Coordinates of C-alpha atoms in Angstrom, one line a residue:
Chain Z
M1 CA 12.5 -2.0 -6.5
T2 CA 16.0 -1.3 -5.0
P3 CA 17.5 -3.9 -2.7
S4 CA 16.8 -1.9 0.2
T5 CA 12.9 -1.6 -0.4
P6 CA 11.0 -3.6 2.1
P7 CA 8.7 -6.4 0.7
L8 CA 5.2 -5.6 -0.1
S9 CA 3.8 -7.7 2.8
S10 CA 5.4 -5.3 5.2
R11 CA 4.1 -2.3 3.7
F12 CA 0.5 -2.4 4.9
S13 CA -1.5 0.8 5.6
I14 CA -5.1 1.0 6.8
N15 CA -7.5 3.4 5.2
Q16 CA -9.6 5.1 7.8
M17 CA -12.6 4.3 5.7
T18 CA -12.1 0.7 5.9
V19 CA -12.9 0.9 9.6
K20 CA -14.6 4.0 9.9
Q21 CA -16.6 2.6 13.0
L22 CA -13.4 3.5 14.9
S23 CA -13.0 6.9 16.3
L24 CA -9.5 8.5 15.2
P25 CA -8.1 7.5 18.8
E26 CA -9.5 4.1 18.6
L27 CA -7.8 3.6 15.2
V28 CA -4.5 4.9 16.2
D29 CA -4.5 2.6 19.5
A30 CA -5.5 -0.4 17.4
C31 CA -2.7 0.5 15.0
V32 CA -0.1 0.6 17.6
R33 CA -1.3 -2.5 19.3
L34 CA -1.4 -4.5 15.9
G35 CA 1.9 -3.1 14.6
V36 CA 0.1 -1.4 11.7
R37 CA 2.6 1.5 10.8
G38 CA 0.6 3.3 8.0
V39 CA -2.8 5.0 7.9
G40 CA -4.7 6.8 5.3
L41 CA -6.7 9.5 6.5
W42 CA -10.0 11.1 5.4
R43 CA -10.7 14.7 5.9
E44 CA -14.1 14.7 7.8
P45 CA -13.1 12.5 10.6
V46 CA -9.8 14.6 10.8
A47 CA -11.7 17.9 10.9
D48 CA -14.0 16.3 13.6
Y49 CA -11.1 15.4 15.9
G50 CA -9.4 18.6 14.8
L51 CA -6.8 18.9 12.4
Q52 CA -3.7 19.8 14.8
A53 CA -4.8 17.3 17.3
S54 CA -5.0 14.7 14.8
A55 CA -1.6 15.5 13.3
K56 CA -0.2 15.2 16.9
L57 CA -2.1 11.9 17.4
V58 CA -0.7 10.0 14.7
R59 CA 2.7 11.7 15.0
D60 CA 3.3 10.8 18.6
A61 CA 2.0 7.2 17.9
G62 CA 4.8 7.2 15.2
L63 CA 2.4 6.3 12.5
D64 CA 3.0 7.1 8.6
V65 CA 0.1 9.0 7.4
T66 CA 0.1 7.5 3.8
T67 CA -2.5 9.6 2.1
L68 CA -5.2 12.2 2.9
C69 CA -8.5 11.4 1.2
R70 CA -9.9 13.5 -0.5
G71 CA -9.7 16.4 -2.9
G72 CA -11.1 16.9 -6.2
F73 CA -14.7 17.3 -7.3
L74 CA -13.4 19.8 -10.0
T75 CA -16.0 19.6 -12.4
A76 CA -18.5 22.4 -11.9
V77 CA -18.9 25.0 -14.7
E78 CA -20.1 28.0 -12.9
P79 CA -17.3 30.3 -11.8
A80 CA -18.5 30.6 -8.1
A81 CA -18.8 26.9 -7.8
R82 CA -15.5 26.3 -9.5
A83 CA -13.7 28.9 -7.2
A84 CA -15.1 27.1 -4.3
A85 CA -13.7 23.8 -5.1
L86 CA -10.5 25.2 -5.9
A87 CA -10.2 26.7 -2.2
D88 CA -11.4 23.5 -0.8
N89 CA -8.7 21.7 -2.6
R90 CA -6.1 24.3 -1.4
A91 CA -7.5 23.6 2.2
A92 CA -7.2 19.9 1.5
I93 CA -3.4 20.6 0.3
D94 CA -3.0 22.4 3.6
E95 CA -4.3 19.7 5.9
A96 CA -2.2 17.0 4.1
A97 CA 0.9 19.1 4.8
T98 CA -0.2 19.5 8.4
L99 CA -0.6 15.9 8.8
G100 CA 2.9 14.9 7.4
T101 CA 1.5 13.0 4.2
D102 CA 3.1 13.7 1.0
T103 CA -0.2 12.6 -1.1
L104 CA -3.5 13.9 -1.3
V105 CA -5.8 11.7 -3.3
L106 CA -8.1 13.3 -5.8
V107 CA -11.6 12.2 -6.8
S108 CA -12.6 14.1 -10.1
G109 CA -16.1 14.6 -9.6
G110 CA -19.2 13.6 -11.7
L111 CA -21.1 15.3 -14.5
P112 CA -22.8 18.7 -13.4
A113 CA -26.6 18.5 -13.1
G114 CA -28.2 18.1 -16.6
S115 CA -24.7 17.7 -18.4
K116 CA -24.1 14.8 -20.6
D117 CA -20.4 16.3 -21.8
L118 CA -18.0 13.9 -20.4
A119 CA -15.0 15.2 -22.4
G120 CA -15.8 18.9 -21.2
A121 CA -15.8 17.7 -17.5
R122 CA -12.6 16.0 -18.0
E123 CA -11.0 19.1 -19.5
R124 CA -12.1 21.2 -16.4
V125 CA -10.3 18.7 -14.1
A126 CA -7.1 19.4 -16.2
E127 CA -7.8 23.0 -15.8
A128 CA -8.2 22.8 -12.2
L129 CA -4.9 20.7 -11.8
A130 CA -3.1 23.4 -13.6
S131 CA -4.0 25.6 -10.7
L132 CA -3.5 23.2 -8.0
G133 CA -0.4 21.3 -8.7
P134 CA 1.9 24.2 -8.1
Y135 CA 0.2 25.0 -4.8
A136 CA 0.6 21.5 -3.7
A137 CA 4.2 21.2 -4.7
A138 CA 5.1 24.1 -2.8
R139 CA 3.8 22.6 0.2
G140 CA 5.3 19.1 -0.2
V141 CA 2.3 17.5 -1.4
R142 CA 1.5 15.5 -4.6
L143 CA -1.7 15.3 -6.2
A144 CA -2.9 11.6 -7.1
I145 CA -5.7 11.4 -9.5
E146 CA -7.9 8.4 -8.7
P147 CA -9.7 6.9 -11.6
L148 CA -13.0 5.4 -10.3
H149 CA -14.7 2.5 -11.8
P150 CA -16.9 3.4 -14.6
M151 CA -20.1 2.7 -12.9
F152 CA -19.3 6.1 -11.0
A153 CA -18.6 7.9 -14.2
S154 CA -22.0 10.2 -14.1
D155 CA -22.2 10.9 -10.6
R156 CA -18.7 10.9 -8.8
C157 CA -15.9 10.8 -11.1
V158 CA -15.6 11.4 -14.8
V159 CA -12.1 9.9 -14.8
S160 CA -12.7 6.2 -15.2
T161 CA -9.4 4.5 -16.4
L162 CA -5.9 4.7 -15.3
N163 CA -4.9 5.8 -18.8
Q164 CA -7.0 8.7 -18.7
A165 CA -5.8 9.4 -15.0
L166 CA -2.2 9.5 -16.6
D167 CA -3.0 11.5 -19.6
L168 CA -4.4 14.2 -17.1
A169 CA -1.1 13.8 -15.1
S170 CA 1.3 13.8 -17.7
A171 CA 0.9 17.5 -18.3
F172 CA 2.7 18.1 -15.0
P173 CA 5.7 17.1 -13.3
P174 CA 5.5 13.7 -11.5
S175 CA 6.4 15.7 -8.3
Q176 CA 3.0 17.6 -8.7
V177 CA 0.6 15.2 -10.2
G178 CA 0.3 11.3 -10.3
V179 CA -2.2 8.6 -10.0
V180 CA -3.9 6.3 -7.5
V181 CA -4.0 2.6 -8.5
D182 CA -6.8 1.0 -6.8
T183 CA -7.6 -2.5 -7.8
Y184 CA -11.2 -2.2 -7.3
H185 CA -11.5 0.5 -9.8
V186 CA -9.1 -1.0 -12.6
W187 CA -9.1 -4.8 -12.4
W188 CA -11.6 -5.2 -15.3
D189 CA -9.5 -3.0 -17.6
D190 CA -7.2 -5.0 -20.1
A191 CA -5.3 -1.6 -20.7
A192 CA -4.4 -0.9 -17.0
P193 CA -1.5 -3.4 -16.8
G194 CA 0.0 -1.2 -19.4
A195 CA -0.9 1.8 -17.8
V196 CA 0.6 0.8 -14.5
V197 CA 4.0 0.1 -16.2
R198 CA 3.7 3.4 -17.8
A199 CA 2.8 5.1 -14.5
G200 CA 5.7 3.7 -12.8
A201 CA 8.3 4.3 -15.4
T202 CA 7.5 8.0 -14.9
G203 CA 7.4 8.0 -11.3
R204 CA 3.6 8.7 -11.1
I205 CA 2.1 5.9 -8.9
H206 CA 1.6 7.9 -6.1
A207 CA -0.7 5.4 -4.1
F208 CA -1.6 1.9 -4.3
Q209 CA -4.7 0.8 -2.9
L210 CA -6.6 -2.8 -2.5
A211 CA -10.0 -3.7 -2.4
D212 CA -11.7 -7.0 -3.8
W213 CA -14.7 -7.3 -6.3
V214 CA -17.7 -8.9 -5.0
T215 CA -21.2 -9.2 -6.4
P216 CA -24.0 -8.8 -6.4
L217 CA -23.4 -5.0 -6.1
P218 CA -25.5 -3.2 -3.6
A219 CA -28.2 -0.3 -4.3
G220 CA -26.0 2.7 -5.1
V221 CA -22.9 0.6 -5.6
L222 CA -20.7 2.7 -3.3
N223 CA -20.6 0.5 -0.2
G224 CA -20.0 -3.2 -1.8
R225 CA -16.1 -3.1 -1.9
G226 CA -14.9 -6.9 -1.0
Q227 CA -12.8 -7.7 1.8
L228 CA -9.2 -9.1 0.6
G229 CA -9.8 -12.5 -0.7
T230 CA -13.4 -12.9 -1.0
G231 CA -13.7 -11.6 -4.8
S232 CA -12.6 -11.8 -8.3
I233 CA -9.4 -9.8 -8.2
D234 CA -6.1 -11.3 -8.3
L235 CA -4.5 -9.0 -5.6
A236 CA -1.4 -10.6 -5.5
W237 CA -0.9 -10.4 -9.2
W238 CA -1.6 -6.8 -9.3
A239 CA 0.6 -6.0 -6.3
S240 CA 3.6 -7.8 -8.0
L241 CA 2.8 -5.8 -11.2
V242 CA 2.7 -2.5 -9.3
E243 CA 6.0 -3.5 -7.5
L244 CA 7.7 -4.5 -10.9
A245 CA 6.5 -1.1 -12.1
G246 CA 8.9 0.4 -9.6
Y247 CA 6.7 1.4 -6.9
A248 CA 8.1 1.2 -3.3
G249 CA 5.5 2.9 -1.2
P250 CA 2.8 1.8 1.0
V251 CA -0.1 -0.5 0.2
E252 CA -3.4 0.8 1.6
V253 CA -6.6 -1.4 1.9
E254 CA -9.5 0.8 1.4
L255 CA -13.0 -0.9 1.7
F256 CA -16.3 0.6 1.8
N257 CA -18.7 -2.1 3.1
D258 CA -21.5 -1.7 5.1
G259 CA -21.6 -5.3 6.2
L260 CA -17.9 -5.0 7.5
W261 CA -18.7 -1.5 9.3
A262 CA -21.5 -3.3 11.1
G263 CA -18.8 -5.3 13.2
D264 CA -16.2 -4.6 15.5
G265 CA -13.7 -2.2 14.0
V266 CA -10.6 -3.7 15.9
A267 CA -11.4 -7.3 14.7
L268 CA -11.7 -6.0 11.0
L269 CA -8.4 -4.4 11.3
A270 CA -6.7 -7.3 12.6
D271 CA -8.5 -9.6 9.7
T272 CA -7.6 -7.0 7.1
A273 CA -3.9 -7.0 8.1
S274 CA -3.8 -10.7 8.5
R275 CA -5.4 -11.3 5.0
F276 CA -3.0 -8.6 3.5
A277 CA -0.2 -10.6 4.9
Q278 CA -1.2 -13.8 3.7
I279 CA -2.2 -12.5 0.2
L280 CA 1.0 -10.5 -0.3
G281 CA 3.4 -12.5 1.9
Chain U
M1 CA -24.6 6.3 -45.3
T2 CA -25.8 5.7 -48.9
P3 CA -28.3 8.2 -50.3
S4 CA -30.9 5.7 -50.2
T5 CA -30.4 4.9 -46.4
P6 CA -33.5 6.0 -44.5
P7 CA -32.7 8.5 -41.4
L8 CA -31.9 7.2 -38.1
S9 CA -35.1 8.4 -36.8
S10 CA -37.1 6.1 -39.0
R11 CA -35.1 2.8 -38.1
F12 CA -36.7 2.3 -34.5
S13 CA -36.8 -1.3 -33.3
I14 CA -38.2 -2.2 -30.0
N15 CA -36.3 -4.9 -28.1
Q16 CA -38.7 -7.3 -26.5
M17 CA -36.9 -6.8 -22.9
T18 CA -38.0 -3.2 -23.0
V19 CA -41.8 -4.2 -22.7
K20 CA -41.5 -7.4 -21.1
Q21 CA -44.9 -7.2 -19.5
L22 CA -46.3 -7.8 -23.0
S23 CA -46.7 -11.2 -24.3
L24 CA -45.4 -11.7 -27.7
P25 CA -48.9 -11.6 -29.5
E26 CA -49.5 -8.3 -27.5
L27 CA -46.2 -6.7 -28.6
V28 CA -46.8 -7.6 -32.2
D29 CA -50.3 -6.1 -32.1
A30 CA -48.9 -2.8 -30.5
C31 CA -46.0 -2.6 -33.1
V32 CA -48.6 -2.9 -35.9
R33 CA -50.8 -0.2 -34.4
L34 CA -48.1 2.1 -33.4
G35 CA -46.2 1.9 -36.8
V36 CA -43.2 0.2 -35.4
R37 CA -41.3 -2.1 -37.9
G38 CA -38.6 -3.7 -36.2
V39 CA -38.5 -6.1 -32.9
G40 CA -35.5 -7.6 -31.2
L41 CA -36.5 -10.8 -29.7
W42 CA -35.4 -12.9 -26.7
R43 CA -35.2 -16.6 -26.8
E44 CA -37.0 -17.3 -23.5
P45 CA -40.4 -15.6 -24.5
V46 CA -40.1 -17.0 -28.0
A47 CA -39.7 -20.6 -26.7
D48 CA -42.8 -19.9 -24.2
Y49 CA -44.8 -18.9 -27.3
G50 CA -43.2 -21.6 -29.5
L51 CA -40.4 -21.1 -32.0
Q52 CA -42.4 -21.8 -35.1
A53 CA -45.5 -19.9 -34.0
S54 CA -43.4 -16.8 -33.0
A55 CA -41.9 -16.8 -36.5
K56 CA -45.3 -17.0 -38.1
L57 CA -46.7 -14.2 -36.0
V58 CA -44.0 -11.8 -36.5
R59 CA -43.8 -12.6 -40.3
D60 CA -47.4 -12.4 -40.9
A61 CA -47.6 -8.9 -39.1
G62 CA -44.6 -7.8 -41.5
L63 CA -42.3 -7.1 -38.6
D64 CA -38.4 -7.1 -39.1
V65 CA -36.7 -9.3 -36.4
T66 CA -33.6 -7.0 -35.8
T67 CA -31.8 -9.2 -33.5
L68 CA -32.2 -12.3 -31.3
C69 CA -30.9 -12.4 -27.6
R70 CA -29.0 -14.1 -26.7
G71 CA -26.5 -16.6 -27.1
G72 CA -22.9 -16.5 -25.3
F73 CA -22.1 -17.5 -21.8
L74 CA -18.9 -19.3 -23.3
T75 CA -16.4 -19.0 -20.4
A76 CA -16.8 -22.3 -18.6
V77 CA -13.6 -24.2 -18.2
E78 CA -15.1 -27.9 -17.8
P79 CA -15.4 -29.8 -21.1
A80 CA -18.9 -30.9 -20.4
A81 CA -20.1 -27.3 -19.5
R82 CA -18.2 -26.1 -22.7
A83 CA -19.8 -28.7 -24.9
A84 CA -23.3 -27.8 -23.4
A85 CA -22.6 -23.8 -24.0
L86 CA -21.7 -24.8 -27.7
A87 CA -24.7 -26.6 -28.1
D88 CA -27.0 -24.2 -26.8
N89 CA -25.5 -21.5 -28.9
R90 CA -26.1 -23.6 -32.2
A91 CA -29.5 -23.9 -31.0
A92 CA -29.8 -20.1 -30.8
I93 CA -28.3 -19.8 -34.0
D94 CA -31.0 -22.2 -35.5
E95 CA -33.6 -20.1 -33.7
A96 CA -32.3 -16.8 -35.1
A97 CA -32.4 -18.2 -38.8
T98 CA -36.0 -19.5 -38.3
L99 CA -37.1 -16.3 -36.9
G100 CA -35.6 -14.5 -39.8
T101 CA -33.0 -12.3 -38.2
D102 CA -29.4 -12.3 -39.5
T103 CA -28.0 -11.3 -36.0
L104 CA -27.4 -13.2 -32.6
V105 CA -26.4 -11.1 -29.9
L106 CA -23.7 -12.7 -27.6
V107 CA -23.1 -12.0 -24.1
S108 CA -19.8 -13.7 -23.1
G109 CA -20.4 -14.8 -19.7
G110 CA -18.7 -14.0 -16.6
L111 CA -15.7 -15.6 -14.7
P112 CA -16.4 -19.1 -13.5
A113 CA -16.7 -19.6 -9.8
G114 CA -13.8 -18.9 -7.8
S115 CA -11.9 -18.1 -11.0
K116 CA -9.9 -14.8 -11.1
D117 CA -8.6 -15.2 -14.6
L118 CA -10.1 -12.6 -16.8
A119 CA -7.7 -12.9 -19.8
G120 CA -8.2 -16.8 -19.6
A121 CA -11.9 -16.4 -19.8
R122 CA -11.5 -14.1 -22.7
E123 CA -9.4 -16.6 -24.3
R124 CA -12.1 -19.3 -24.1
V125 CA -14.8 -16.8 -25.7
A126 CA -12.3 -16.5 -28.6
E127 CA -12.0 -20.5 -28.8
A128 CA -16.0 -20.7 -28.8
L129 CA -16.3 -18.0 -31.7
A130 CA -14.0 -20.3 -33.8
S131 CA -16.5 -23.1 -33.4
L132 CA -19.6 -21.0 -33.7
G133 CA -18.8 -18.4 -36.5
P134 CA -18.9 -20.9 -39.6
Y135 CA -21.9 -22.8 -38.1
A136 CA -23.6 -19.4 -37.8
A137 CA -22.6 -18.1 -41.3
A138 CA -23.8 -21.2 -42.9
R139 CA -27.2 -20.3 -41.8
G140 CA -27.1 -16.7 -42.7
V141 CA -26.7 -15.5 -39.2
R142 CA -23.9 -13.0 -37.9
L143 CA -22.6 -13.4 -34.2
A144 CA -22.6 -9.9 -32.5
I145 CA -20.4 -9.8 -29.4
E146 CA -21.8 -7.3 -26.9
P147 CA -19.3 -5.7 -24.5
L148 CA -21.2 -5.1 -21.2
H149 CA -20.4 -2.3 -18.9
P150 CA -17.4 -3.3 -16.7
M151 CA -19.5 -3.4 -13.7
F152 CA -20.6 -6.8 -15.1
A153 CA -17.3 -8.4 -15.7
S154 CA -17.3 -10.7 -13.1
D155 CA -20.7 -12.3 -13.1
R156 CA -22.0 -11.7 -16.6
C157 CA -19.6 -10.5 -19.4
V158 CA -15.8 -10.6 -19.4
V159 CA -15.8 -8.4 -22.5
S160 CA -16.0 -5.0 -21.1
T161 CA -15.3 -2.7 -23.9
L162 CA -15.8 -2.0 -27.7
N163 CA -12.2 -2.6 -28.5
Q164 CA -12.0 -5.9 -26.6
A165 CA -15.1 -7.1 -28.7
L166 CA -13.6 -5.8 -31.8
D167 CA -10.3 -7.6 -30.9
L168 CA -12.1 -10.7 -30.5
A169 CA -14.3 -10.4 -33.9
S170 CA -11.3 -9.5 -35.9
A171 CA -10.1 -13.0 -36.1
F172 CA -13.2 -13.9 -38.0
P173 CA -14.8 -12.5 -41.2
P174 CA -17.4 -9.6 -40.6
S175 CA -19.9 -11.8 -42.1
Q176 CA -19.3 -14.1 -39.0
V177 CA -18.6 -12.2 -36.2
G178 CA -19.1 -8.3 -35.3
V179 CA -20.1 -6.4 -32.4
V180 CA -23.0 -4.5 -30.8
V181 CA -22.7 -0.9 -29.9
D182 CA -25.2 -0.1 -26.9
T183 CA -24.8 3.3 -25.5
Y184 CA -25.3 2.0 -22.1
H185 CA -22.4 -0.1 -21.8
V186 CA -20.0 2.1 -23.8
W187 CA -20.9 5.6 -23.2
W188 CA -18.3 6.3 -20.3
D189 CA -15.3 5.0 -22.5
D190 CA -13.1 7.6 -24.4
A191 CA -11.8 4.9 -26.4
A192 CA -15.3 3.7 -27.6
P193 CA -15.7 6.5 -30.5
G194 CA -12.5 5.4 -31.9
A195 CA -13.6 1.8 -31.7
V196 CA -17.1 2.6 -33.4
V197 CA -15.3 4.2 -36.4
R198 CA -13.0 1.0 -36.6
A199 CA -16.0 -1.3 -36.2
G200 CA -17.8 0.6 -39.0
A201 CA -15.1 0.9 -41.4
T202 CA -14.5 -3.0 -41.2
G203 CA -18.3 -3.8 -41.4
R204 CA -18.6 -5.2 -38.0
I205 CA -21.5 -3.0 -36.3
H206 CA -24.0 -5.7 -36.3
A207 CA -26.4 -4.1 -34.0
F208 CA -26.9 -0.7 -32.4
Q209 CA -28.9 -0.3 -29.2
L210 CA -30.0 2.6 -27.0
A211 CA -30.5 3.0 -23.5
D212 CA -29.6 5.9 -21.2
W213 CA -27.6 6.1 -18.0
V214 CA -29.2 7.0 -14.7
T215 CA -28.4 6.9 -11.0
P216 CA -28.5 5.7 -8.5
L217 CA -28.2 2.3 -9.8
P218 CA -30.3 -0.4 -8.1
A219 CA -29.2 -3.4 -6.1
G220 CA -27.4 -5.9 -8.6
V221 CA -27.2 -3.0 -11.1
L222 CA -29.2 -5.1 -13.7
N223 CA -32.3 -3.4 -14.1
G224 CA -31.6 0.2 -13.8
R225 CA -31.2 1.2 -17.7
G226 CA -32.8 4.7 -18.3
Q227 CA -35.4 5.5 -20.4
L228 CA -34.2 7.6 -23.6
G229 CA -33.6 11.2 -22.4
T230 CA -33.5 10.6 -18.7
G231 CA -30.0 10.2 -18.1
S232 CA -26.3 11.2 -18.8
I233 CA -25.8 10.0 -22.2
D234 CA -25.9 12.2 -25.5
L235 CA -27.9 9.6 -27.5
A236 CA -28.1 11.8 -30.5
W237 CA -24.4 12.2 -30.7
W238 CA -23.8 8.5 -30.4
A239 CA -26.4 7.8 -32.9
S240 CA -24.7 10.2 -35.4
L241 CA -21.3 8.6 -34.8
V242 CA -22.5 5.3 -35.4
E243 CA -24.3 6.5 -38.5
L244 CA -20.9 8.4 -39.5
A245 CA -19.2 5.0 -39.2
G246 CA -21.1 3.6 -42.0
Y247 CA -24.0 1.8 -40.1
A248 CA -27.1 1.7 -42.1
G249 CA -29.3 -0.9 -40.0
P250 CA -32.0 -0.8 -37.2
V251 CA -31.6 1.1 -34.0
E252 CA -32.9 -1.0 -31.1
V253 CA -34.1 0.5 -28.0
E254 CA -33.3 -1.9 -25.1
L255 CA -34.1 -1.0 -21.4
F256 CA -34.2 -3.2 -18.3
N257 CA -35.9 -1.3 -15.7
D258 CA -38.2 -2.5 -13.0
G259 CA -40.0 0.9 -12.9
L260 CA -40.9 0.8 -16.5
W261 CA -41.9 -2.7 -16.3
A262 CA -44.5 -2.0 -13.6
G263 CA -46.5 0.3 -15.9
D264 CA -48.5 -0.4 -19.1
G265 CA -46.6 -2.0 -21.7
V266 CA -48.2 -0.4 -24.8
A267 CA -48.2 3.1 -23.3
L268 CA -44.2 2.5 -22.7
L269 CA -43.8 1.4 -26.3
A270 CA -45.6 4.5 -27.4
D271 CA -43.5 6.8 -25.2
T272 CA -40.3 5.0 -26.2
A273 CA -40.8 5.5 -29.7
S274 CA -41.8 9.1 -29.4
R275 CA -38.7 10.0 -27.4
F276 CA -36.7 8.0 -29.8
A277 CA -38.0 10.2 -32.6
Q278 CA -37.6 13.2 -30.9
I279 CA -34.0 12.5 -30.0
L280 CA -33.0 11.2 -33.2
G281 CA -35.1 13.2 -35.4

């Protein structure tokens, strides 16, 4: 952290998925009214509103688009499926550039149907990065590999740890490929703190996201991420570690939670921002 | 593997939990009729039937008790709770000795209520092992630390990887403390194969259990383990690796699955044994 880096508590960004009950204009309006300066956007709602219209909306509101979620899903074996995945990722890179964000989050994808070959799937992710990294860099966009919790290894993301993500990234310049540190996915891993430091030292922490861990997990385990402060993760500790590792960027809160989505989105955003300030202040 | 070690396919053991719809006498009877030679028992059904009666039943049937499940839950902070946990584990060790098994499986326990201190909880497990290891060894029982999948880190087991379990075990002689390799819990981990080899080289693979990984996970994620061959894990590869690492003991199948429990237990045992022979044959 340089002396001019603002404190963590002032670097809040709301990931769009956290308040997915809000339309994009509602989200932008709420951010402006609540003083939230950063948003992480998702491709689907951006496409629904229109890419250019979305870009104009957030730009006119003075919001910083901290990430675009998400590219990836690069584990297919068949040439046609692989070509389609690469084309879709190039489109995602273009969208990120249009939206004015420098970071595209990548979720690697799970095992192809019937496959038991995790190592092979991870290798195909590496091959895809070699194709996508230069394309992204030429457009001012960095690819950020997000390791997901190992409970998603088969069906969503074969990259399960921060060290695996860094191993993949390290074949490329940091300006092309880095990682996402998301507390929800890495908190259990006693090798993750070392990996955070390693990622920071090489300039590869391209995004930092917060969510808490709560149990029992819901069926399918996707939409059970905990609101800040309600679970088992020492979020302030992780934020301090990421900062110590040299990260000076925005801190996104990304929750997938059916219970939170059932309530009022603006109140949820306000509560999330308040919890963020309290925990990281 | 020495020349006299029987092949993996002949070392099948059924963990009692897999067919929990069977009473202990029904299980023993089914094992005898189906030619199953090994059973892994659980403390609760053993207590229900009576410890001495259970020991006599399996002994008279000529069955090998491959493990007793389970001790552990050693993460409490309060002295009274810690003392109670140690007393319960000494009782479990005594029960293992009475049942004639040399292996007590330990599940470490999760975070105490309100705690976010994973490292501290792991340290308390280490302290408890120092107390329990000699007690167990004096009774001919080895403690086997079972790392559980990271999705259980907060509420059930703070030991999430095979390397963590080995780090804990390595403070003690292998005759006191080793590990359980369970495919369900470690399959996603690219550091696990190396840990298996490390565990084998130091004589610390005290049990080997099979279950397959299937999705979507059910709510609570406890009872969704897949029948052999129905999921994403290359079970034959893991079995070969464990054998290459020098393990010559029984191979337990331990499934927790509401769907399988809803059916006929004897048919389930027969199907499980058949799948085992096919996959490992």
